[in-house]
mmCIF file of C-alpha atoms and ligand atoms in Angstrom:
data_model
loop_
_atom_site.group_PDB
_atom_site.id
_atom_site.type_symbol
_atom_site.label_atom_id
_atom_site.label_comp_id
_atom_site.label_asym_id
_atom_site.label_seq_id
_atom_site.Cartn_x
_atom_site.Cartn_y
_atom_site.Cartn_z
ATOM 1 C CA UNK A 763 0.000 0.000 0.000
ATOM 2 C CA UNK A 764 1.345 3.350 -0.636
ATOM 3 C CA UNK A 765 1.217 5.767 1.794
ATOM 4 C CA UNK A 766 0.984 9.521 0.367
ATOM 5 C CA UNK A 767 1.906 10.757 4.098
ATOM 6 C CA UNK A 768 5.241 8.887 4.448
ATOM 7 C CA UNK A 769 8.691 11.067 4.309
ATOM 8 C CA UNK A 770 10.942 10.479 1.751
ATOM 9 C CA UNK A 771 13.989 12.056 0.366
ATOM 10 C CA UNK A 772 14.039 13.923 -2.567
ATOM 11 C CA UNK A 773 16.841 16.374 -3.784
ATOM 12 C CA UNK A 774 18.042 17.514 -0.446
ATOM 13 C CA UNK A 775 14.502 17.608 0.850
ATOM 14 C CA UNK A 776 12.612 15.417 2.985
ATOM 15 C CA UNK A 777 8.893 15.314 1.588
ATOM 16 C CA UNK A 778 5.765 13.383 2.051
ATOM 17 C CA UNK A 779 5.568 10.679 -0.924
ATOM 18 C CA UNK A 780 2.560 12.371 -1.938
ATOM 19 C CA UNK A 781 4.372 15.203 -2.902
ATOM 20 C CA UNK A 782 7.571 14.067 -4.005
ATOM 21 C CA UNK A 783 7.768 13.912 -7.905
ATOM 22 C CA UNK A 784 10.325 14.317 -10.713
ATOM 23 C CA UNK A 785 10.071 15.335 -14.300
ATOM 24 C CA UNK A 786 9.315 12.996 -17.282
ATOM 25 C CA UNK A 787 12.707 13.815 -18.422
ATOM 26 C CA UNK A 788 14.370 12.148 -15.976
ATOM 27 C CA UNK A 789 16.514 10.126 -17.619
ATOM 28 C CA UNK A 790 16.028 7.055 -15.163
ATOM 29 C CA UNK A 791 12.108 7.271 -16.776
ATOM 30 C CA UNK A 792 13.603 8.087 -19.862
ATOM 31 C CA UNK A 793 16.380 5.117 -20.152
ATOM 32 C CA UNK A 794 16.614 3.345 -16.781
ATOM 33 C CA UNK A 795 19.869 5.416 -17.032
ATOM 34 C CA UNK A 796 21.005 5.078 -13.433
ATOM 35 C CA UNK A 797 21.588 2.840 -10.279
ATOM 36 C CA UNK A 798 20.177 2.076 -6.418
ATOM 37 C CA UNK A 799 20.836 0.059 -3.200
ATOM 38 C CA UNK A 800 18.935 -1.346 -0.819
ATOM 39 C CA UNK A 801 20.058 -1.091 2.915
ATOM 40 C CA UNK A 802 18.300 -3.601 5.403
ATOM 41 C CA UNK A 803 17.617 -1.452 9.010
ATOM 42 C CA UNK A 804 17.537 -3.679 11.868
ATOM 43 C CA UNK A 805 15.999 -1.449 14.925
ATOM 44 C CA UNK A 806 17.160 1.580 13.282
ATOM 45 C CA UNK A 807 20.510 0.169 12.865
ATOM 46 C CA UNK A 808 21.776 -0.173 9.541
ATOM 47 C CA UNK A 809 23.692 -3.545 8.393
ATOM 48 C CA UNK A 810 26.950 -3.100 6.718
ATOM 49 C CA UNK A 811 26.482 0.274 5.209
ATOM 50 C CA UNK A 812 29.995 0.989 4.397
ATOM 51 C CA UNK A 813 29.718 -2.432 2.364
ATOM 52 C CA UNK A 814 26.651 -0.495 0.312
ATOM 53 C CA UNK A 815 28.153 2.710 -0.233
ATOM 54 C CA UNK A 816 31.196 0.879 -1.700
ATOM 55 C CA UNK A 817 28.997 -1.105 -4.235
ATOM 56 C CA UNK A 818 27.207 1.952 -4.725
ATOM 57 C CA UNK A 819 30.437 3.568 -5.748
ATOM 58 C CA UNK A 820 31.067 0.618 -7.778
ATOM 59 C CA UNK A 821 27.848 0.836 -9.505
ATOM 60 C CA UNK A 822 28.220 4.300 -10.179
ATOM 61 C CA UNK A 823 31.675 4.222 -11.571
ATOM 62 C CA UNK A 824 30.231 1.658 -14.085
ATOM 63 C CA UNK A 825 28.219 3.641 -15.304
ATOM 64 C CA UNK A 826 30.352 7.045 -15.541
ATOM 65 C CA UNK A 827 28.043 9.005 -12.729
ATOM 66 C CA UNK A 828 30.114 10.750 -10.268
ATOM 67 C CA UNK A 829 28.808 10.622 -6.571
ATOM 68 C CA UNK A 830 26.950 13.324 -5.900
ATOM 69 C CA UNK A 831 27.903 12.571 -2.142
ATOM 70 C CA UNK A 832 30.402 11.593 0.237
ATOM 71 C CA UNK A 833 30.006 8.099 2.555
ATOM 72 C CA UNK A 834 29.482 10.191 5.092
ATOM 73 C CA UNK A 835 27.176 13.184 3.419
ATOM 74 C CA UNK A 836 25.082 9.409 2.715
ATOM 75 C CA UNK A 837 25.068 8.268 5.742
ATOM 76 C CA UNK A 838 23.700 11.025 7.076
ATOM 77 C CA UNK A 839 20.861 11.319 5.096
ATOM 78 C CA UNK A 840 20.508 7.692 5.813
ATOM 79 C CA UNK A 841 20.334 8.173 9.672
ATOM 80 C CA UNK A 842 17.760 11.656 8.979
ATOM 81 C CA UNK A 843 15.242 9.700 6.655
ATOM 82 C CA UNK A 844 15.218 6.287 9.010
ATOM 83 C CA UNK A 845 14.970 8.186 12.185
ATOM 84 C CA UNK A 846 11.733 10.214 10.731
ATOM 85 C CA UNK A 847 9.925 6.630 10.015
ATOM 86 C CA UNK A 848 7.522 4.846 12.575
ATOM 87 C CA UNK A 849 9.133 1.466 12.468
ATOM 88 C CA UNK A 850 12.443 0.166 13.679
ATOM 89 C CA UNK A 851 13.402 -2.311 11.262
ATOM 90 C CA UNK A 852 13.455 -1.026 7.254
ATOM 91 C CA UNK A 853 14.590 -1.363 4.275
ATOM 92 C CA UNK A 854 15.934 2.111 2.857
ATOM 93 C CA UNK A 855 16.319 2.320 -1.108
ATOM 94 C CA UNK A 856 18.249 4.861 -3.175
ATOM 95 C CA UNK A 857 18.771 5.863 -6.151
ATOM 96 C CA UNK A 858 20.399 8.326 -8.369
ATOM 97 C CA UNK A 859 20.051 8.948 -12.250
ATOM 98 C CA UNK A 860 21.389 10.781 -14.554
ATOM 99 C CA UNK A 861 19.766 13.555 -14.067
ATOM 100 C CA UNK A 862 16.632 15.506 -15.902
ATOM 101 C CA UNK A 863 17.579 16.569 -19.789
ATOM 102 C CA UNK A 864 16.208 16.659 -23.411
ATOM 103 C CA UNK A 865 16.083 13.265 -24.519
ATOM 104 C CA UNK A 866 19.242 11.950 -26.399
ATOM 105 C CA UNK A 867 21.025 8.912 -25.781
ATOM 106 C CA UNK A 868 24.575 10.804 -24.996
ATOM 107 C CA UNK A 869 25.364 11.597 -21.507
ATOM 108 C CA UNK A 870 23.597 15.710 -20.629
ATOM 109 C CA UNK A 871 26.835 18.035 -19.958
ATOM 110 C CA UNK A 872 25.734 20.231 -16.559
ATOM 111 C CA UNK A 873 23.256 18.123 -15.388
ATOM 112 C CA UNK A 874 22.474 17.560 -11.560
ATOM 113 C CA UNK A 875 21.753 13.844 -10.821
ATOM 114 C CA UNK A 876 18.102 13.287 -8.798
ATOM 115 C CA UNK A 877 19.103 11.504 -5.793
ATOM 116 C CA UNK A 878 15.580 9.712 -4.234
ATOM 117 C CA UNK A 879 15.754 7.668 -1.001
ATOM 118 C CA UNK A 880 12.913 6.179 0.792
ATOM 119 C CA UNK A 881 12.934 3.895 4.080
ATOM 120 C CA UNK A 882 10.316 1.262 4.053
ATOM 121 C CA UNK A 883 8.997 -1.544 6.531
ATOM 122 C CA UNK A 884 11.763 -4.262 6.519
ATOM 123 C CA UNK A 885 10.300 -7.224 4.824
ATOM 124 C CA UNK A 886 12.011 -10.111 6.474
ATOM 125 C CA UNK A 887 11.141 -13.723 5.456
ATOM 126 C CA UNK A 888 7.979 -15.632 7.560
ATOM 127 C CA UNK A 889 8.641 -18.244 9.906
ATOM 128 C CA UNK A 890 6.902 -21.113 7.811
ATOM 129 C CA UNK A 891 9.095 -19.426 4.575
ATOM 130 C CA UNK A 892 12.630 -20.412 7.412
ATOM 131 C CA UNK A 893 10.895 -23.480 8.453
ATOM 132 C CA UNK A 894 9.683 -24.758 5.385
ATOM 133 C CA UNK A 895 11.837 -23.061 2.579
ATOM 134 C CA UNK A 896 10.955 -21.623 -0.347
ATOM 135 C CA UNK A 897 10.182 -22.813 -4.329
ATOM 136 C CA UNK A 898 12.277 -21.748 -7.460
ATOM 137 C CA UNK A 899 11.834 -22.316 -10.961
ATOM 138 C CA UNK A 900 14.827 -21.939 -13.419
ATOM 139 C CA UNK A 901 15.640 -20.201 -16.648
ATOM 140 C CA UNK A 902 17.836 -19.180 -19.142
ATOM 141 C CA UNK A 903 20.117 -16.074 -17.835
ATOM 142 C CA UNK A 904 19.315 -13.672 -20.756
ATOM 143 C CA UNK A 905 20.365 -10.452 -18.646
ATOM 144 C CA UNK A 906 23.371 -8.494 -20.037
ATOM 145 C CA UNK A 907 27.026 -8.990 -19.342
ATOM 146 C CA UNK A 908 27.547 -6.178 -16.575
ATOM 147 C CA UNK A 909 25.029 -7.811 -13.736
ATOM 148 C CA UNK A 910 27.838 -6.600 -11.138
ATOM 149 C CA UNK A 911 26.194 -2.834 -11.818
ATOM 150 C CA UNK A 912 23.009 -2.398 -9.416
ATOM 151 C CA UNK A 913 21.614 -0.784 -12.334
ATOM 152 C CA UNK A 914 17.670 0.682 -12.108
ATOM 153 C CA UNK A 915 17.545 -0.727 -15.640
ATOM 154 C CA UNK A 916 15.901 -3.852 -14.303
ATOM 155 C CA UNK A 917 13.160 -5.202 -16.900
ATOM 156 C CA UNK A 918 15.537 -8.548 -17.547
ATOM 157 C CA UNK A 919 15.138 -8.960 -13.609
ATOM 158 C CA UNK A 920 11.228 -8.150 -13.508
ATOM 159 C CA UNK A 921 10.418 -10.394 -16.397
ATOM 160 C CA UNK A 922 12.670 -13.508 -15.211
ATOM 161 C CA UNK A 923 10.900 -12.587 -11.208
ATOM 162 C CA UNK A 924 7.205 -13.016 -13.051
ATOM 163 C CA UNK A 925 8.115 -16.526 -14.345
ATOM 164 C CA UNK A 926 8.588 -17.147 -10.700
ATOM 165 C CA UNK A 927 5.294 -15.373 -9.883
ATOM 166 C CA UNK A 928 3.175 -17.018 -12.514
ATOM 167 C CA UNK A 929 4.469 -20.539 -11.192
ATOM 168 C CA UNK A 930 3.456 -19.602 -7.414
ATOM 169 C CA UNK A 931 7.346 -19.598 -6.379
ATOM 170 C CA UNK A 932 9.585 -16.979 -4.812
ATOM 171 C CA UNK A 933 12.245 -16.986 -7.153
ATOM 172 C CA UNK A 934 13.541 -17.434 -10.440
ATOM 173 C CA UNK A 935 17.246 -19.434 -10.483
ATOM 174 C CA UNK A 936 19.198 -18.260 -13.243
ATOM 175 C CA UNK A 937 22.318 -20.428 -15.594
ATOM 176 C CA UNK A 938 23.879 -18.485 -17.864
ATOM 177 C CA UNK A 939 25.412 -20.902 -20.632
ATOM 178 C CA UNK A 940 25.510 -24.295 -18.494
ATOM 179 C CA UNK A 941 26.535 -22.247 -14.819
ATOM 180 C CA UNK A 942 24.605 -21.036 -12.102
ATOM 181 C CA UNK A 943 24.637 -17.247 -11.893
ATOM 182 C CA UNK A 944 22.706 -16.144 -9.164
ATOM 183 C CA UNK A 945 18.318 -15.369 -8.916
ATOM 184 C CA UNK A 946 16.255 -12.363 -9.903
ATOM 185 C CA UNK A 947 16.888 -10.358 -7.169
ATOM 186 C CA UNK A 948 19.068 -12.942 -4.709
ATOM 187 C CA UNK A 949 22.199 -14.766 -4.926
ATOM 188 C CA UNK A 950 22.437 -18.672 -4.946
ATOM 189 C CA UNK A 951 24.603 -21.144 -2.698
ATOM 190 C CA UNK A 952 25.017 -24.295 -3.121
ATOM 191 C CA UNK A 953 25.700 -26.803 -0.478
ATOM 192 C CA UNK A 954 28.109 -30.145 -2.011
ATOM 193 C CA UNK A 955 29.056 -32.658 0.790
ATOM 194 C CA UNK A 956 28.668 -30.496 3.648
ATOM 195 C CA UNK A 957 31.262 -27.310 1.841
ATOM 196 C CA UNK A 958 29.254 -24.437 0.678
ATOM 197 C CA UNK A 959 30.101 -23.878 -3.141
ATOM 198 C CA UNK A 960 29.613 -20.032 -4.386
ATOM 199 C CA UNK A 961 29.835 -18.849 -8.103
ATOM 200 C CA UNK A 962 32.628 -15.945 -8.466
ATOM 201 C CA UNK A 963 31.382 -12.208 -8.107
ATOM 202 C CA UNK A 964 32.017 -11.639 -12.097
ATOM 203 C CA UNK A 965 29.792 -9.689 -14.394
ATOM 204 C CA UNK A 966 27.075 -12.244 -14.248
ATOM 205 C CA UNK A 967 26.177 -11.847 -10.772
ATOM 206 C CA UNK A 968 25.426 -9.004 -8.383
ATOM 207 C CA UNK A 969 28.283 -8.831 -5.574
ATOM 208 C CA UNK A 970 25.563 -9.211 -2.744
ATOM 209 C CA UNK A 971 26.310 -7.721 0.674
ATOM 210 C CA UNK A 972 24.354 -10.755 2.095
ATOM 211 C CA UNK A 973 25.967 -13.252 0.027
ATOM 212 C CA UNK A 974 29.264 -12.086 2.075
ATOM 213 C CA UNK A 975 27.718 -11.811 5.087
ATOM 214 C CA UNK A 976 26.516 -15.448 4.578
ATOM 215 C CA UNK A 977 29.904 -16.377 3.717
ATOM 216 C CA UNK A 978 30.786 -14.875 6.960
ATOM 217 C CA UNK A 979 28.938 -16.374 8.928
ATOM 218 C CA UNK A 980 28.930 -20.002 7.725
ATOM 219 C CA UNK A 981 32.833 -19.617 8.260
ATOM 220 C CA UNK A 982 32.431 -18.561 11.659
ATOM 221 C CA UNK A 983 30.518 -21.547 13.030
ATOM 222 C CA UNK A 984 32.930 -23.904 10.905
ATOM 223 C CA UNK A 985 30.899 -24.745 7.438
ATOM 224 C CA UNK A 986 33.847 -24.059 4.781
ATOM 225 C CA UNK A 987 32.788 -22.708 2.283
ATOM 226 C CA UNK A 988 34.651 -22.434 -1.352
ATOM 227 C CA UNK A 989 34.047 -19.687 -4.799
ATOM 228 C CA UNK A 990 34.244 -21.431 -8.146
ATOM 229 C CA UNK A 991 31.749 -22.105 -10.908
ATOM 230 C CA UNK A 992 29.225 -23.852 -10.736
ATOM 231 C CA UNK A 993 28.143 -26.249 -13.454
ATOM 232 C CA UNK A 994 24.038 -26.363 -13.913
ATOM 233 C CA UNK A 995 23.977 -29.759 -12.946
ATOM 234 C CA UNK A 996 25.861 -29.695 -10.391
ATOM 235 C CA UNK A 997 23.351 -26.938 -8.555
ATOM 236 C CA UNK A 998 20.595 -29.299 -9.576
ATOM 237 C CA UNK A 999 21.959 -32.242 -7.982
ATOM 238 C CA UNK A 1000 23.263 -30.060 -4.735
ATOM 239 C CA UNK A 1001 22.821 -31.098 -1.079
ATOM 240 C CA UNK A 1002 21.534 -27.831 -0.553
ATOM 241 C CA UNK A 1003 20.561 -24.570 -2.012
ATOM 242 C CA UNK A 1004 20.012 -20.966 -0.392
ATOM 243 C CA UNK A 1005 19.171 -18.041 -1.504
ATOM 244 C CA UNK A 1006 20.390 -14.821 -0.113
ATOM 245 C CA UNK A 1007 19.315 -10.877 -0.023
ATOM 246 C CA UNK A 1008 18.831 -7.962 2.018
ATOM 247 C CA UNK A 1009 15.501 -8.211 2.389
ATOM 248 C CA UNK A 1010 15.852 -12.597 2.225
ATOM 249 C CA UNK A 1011 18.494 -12.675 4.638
ATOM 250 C CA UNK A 1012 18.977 -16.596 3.889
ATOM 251 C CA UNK A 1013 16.520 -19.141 2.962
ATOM 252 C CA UNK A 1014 16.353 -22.518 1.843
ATOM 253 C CA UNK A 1015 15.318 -23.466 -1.269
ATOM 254 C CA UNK A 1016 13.177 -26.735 -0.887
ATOM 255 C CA UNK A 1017 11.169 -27.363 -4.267
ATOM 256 C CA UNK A 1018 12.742 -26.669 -7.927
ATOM 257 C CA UNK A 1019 10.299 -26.617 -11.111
ATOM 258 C CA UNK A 1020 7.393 -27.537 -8.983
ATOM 259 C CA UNK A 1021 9.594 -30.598 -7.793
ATOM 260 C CA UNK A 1022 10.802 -31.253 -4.259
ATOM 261 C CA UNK A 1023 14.284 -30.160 -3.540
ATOM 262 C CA UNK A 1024 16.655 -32.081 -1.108
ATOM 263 C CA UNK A 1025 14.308 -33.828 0.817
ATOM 264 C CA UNK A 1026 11.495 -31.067 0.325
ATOM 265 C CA UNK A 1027 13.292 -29.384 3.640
ATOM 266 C CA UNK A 1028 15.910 -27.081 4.674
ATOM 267 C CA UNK A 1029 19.259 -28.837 5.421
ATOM 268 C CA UNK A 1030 21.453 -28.897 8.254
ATOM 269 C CA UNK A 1031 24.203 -26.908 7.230
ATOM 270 C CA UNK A 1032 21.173 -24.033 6.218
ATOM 271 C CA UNK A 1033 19.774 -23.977 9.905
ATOM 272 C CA UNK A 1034 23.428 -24.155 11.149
ATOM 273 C CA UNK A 1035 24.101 -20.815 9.044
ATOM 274 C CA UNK A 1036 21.074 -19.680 9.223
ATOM 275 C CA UNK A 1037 21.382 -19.092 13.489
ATOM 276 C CA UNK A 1038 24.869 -17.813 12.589
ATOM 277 C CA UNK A 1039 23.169 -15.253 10.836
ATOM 278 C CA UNK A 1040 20.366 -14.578 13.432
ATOM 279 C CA UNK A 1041 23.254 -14.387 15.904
ATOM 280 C CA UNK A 1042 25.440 -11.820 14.134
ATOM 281 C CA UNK A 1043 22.813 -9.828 12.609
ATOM 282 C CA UNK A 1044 21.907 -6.449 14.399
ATOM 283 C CA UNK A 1045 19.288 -7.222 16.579
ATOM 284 C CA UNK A 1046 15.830 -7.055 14.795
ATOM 285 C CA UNK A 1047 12.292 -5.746 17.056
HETATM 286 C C1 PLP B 1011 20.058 -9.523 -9.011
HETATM 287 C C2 PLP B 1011 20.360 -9.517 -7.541
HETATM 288 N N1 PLP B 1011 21.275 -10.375 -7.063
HETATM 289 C C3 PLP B 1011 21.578 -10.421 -5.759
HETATM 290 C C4 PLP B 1011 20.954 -9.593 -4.837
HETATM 291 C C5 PLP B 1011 21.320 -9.668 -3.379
HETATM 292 O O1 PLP B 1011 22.087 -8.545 -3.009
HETATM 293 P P1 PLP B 1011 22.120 -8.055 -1.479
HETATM 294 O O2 PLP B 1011 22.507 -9.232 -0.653
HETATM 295 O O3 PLP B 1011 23.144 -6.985 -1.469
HETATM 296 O O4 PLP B 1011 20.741 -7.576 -1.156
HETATM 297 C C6 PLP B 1011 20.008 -8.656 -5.289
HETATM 298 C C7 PLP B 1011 19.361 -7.763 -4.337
HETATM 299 O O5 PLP B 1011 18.396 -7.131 -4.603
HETATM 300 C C8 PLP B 1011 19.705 -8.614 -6.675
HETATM 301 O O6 PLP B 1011 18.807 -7.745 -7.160
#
């Protein structure tokens, strides 16, 4: 539901939603023709920022945007838009585009970016979706070759997420040319013989905060855990299979293609990781 009352960030300014808009020249309505993150809160405590702003950095190098802000100009902001929302735990998106300009496919000269931020409820997985895991179907990877960019140009995503949708699942598993990649919006780990297997961060994947923090964590209560590619079959035939994401955390994938996967429940080396996780996390309300 969108709330016309809730204060977002627009410009410099902190507005209600309601009245928050931006021209139709924007060039991220135009072309898609910028990038965003997406910070998980946990009681008004944000999780690896400096981890966010880097990627952000990343992301906008990629695309030849400067920053129109310092880490510490962002977190600022950051701090100022969660502290003006109700809840404790969000999720706080932002963006910044190219900027507003008549429409031609060459970068504007003199053009201020439009930097938007808003700070929603955190959307953290059910119980029964920990307990029980969650359903994938698989496809073809047909995104384009710089998936390391958190780009807003995300129709590849959306489409490949409604094949997910339309099957009643959370999420679509992507192989790009016989390897696992990563999801629509998540990263994939596999689980081989007790070792947790994890494609490279290359252009095909996004270089996911959580997927570290996973990494983290499964190494601090003992699970090793190793980064090469993955054949297709291989993830097929896994032990195990998580996804991870901000908004995810981790969860176990237990049904592929409308078929059970691994037993049709989560694994022991997920719930091992998975109270890693709970344990290291900022503390949620
Ligand atoms: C395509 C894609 N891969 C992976 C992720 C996970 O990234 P993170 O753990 O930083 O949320 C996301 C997050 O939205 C994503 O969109």
């Amino acid at each position: 539901m969108i709330d016309p009352a809730q204060i977002v960030y627009l410009n410099g300014r902190f507005v209600p939603l309601g009245e928050a808009s931006v021209p139709v020249l924007d060039r991220g309505f135009i072309y898609g023709d910028g990038v965003y993150e997406v910070v998980p809160v946990y009681a008004r405590q944000s999780f690896r920022l400096p981890q966010h702003l880097a990627r952000l950095a990343h992301s906008l190098a990629g695309v030849r945007m400067d920053n129109p802000h310092t880490d510490a100009q962002w977190e600022a902001i950051i701090g100022d838009l969660v502290a003006r929302q109700p809840y404790a735990d969000q999720a706080v998106y932002f963006q910044v585009t190219r900027g507003v300009a008549r429409r031609d496919h060459s970068f504007p000269k003199g053009v201020a970016p439009t930097v938007f931020m808003m700070a929603n409820p955190l959307p953290l997985p059910t119980r029964e979706q920990v307990e029980r895991g969650v359903a994938v179907v698989t496809a073809a990877d047909n995104r384009w070759h710089r998936c390391d960019l958190k780009t807003i140009s995300l129709v590849g995503n959306v489409l490949l997420r409604q094949l997910a949708t339309d099957a009643g699942a959370a999420e679509t598993m992507l192989f790009r040319e016989g390897f696992l990649t990563e999801a629509s919006a998540s990263n994939v780990l596999v689980v081989s013989g007790g070792t947790v297997v994890v494609p490279p961060k290359d252009q095909h994947i996004l270089p996911g905060i959580t997927y570290d923090a996973t990494i983290e964590f499964a190494r601090a209560v003992g699970v090793p855990v190793v980064t090469r590619p993955v054949p297709q079959a291989e993830a097929l035939a896994a032990d195990e299979l998580w996804l991870s994401s901000s908004t995810k955390e981790v969860l176990a994938i237990t049904s592929v293609d409308g078929k059970p996967f691994a037993g049709g429940a989560p694994g022991p080396v997920f719930r091992k990781v998975w109270e890693s996780f709970q344990r290291h996390k900022p503390r949620a309300r």
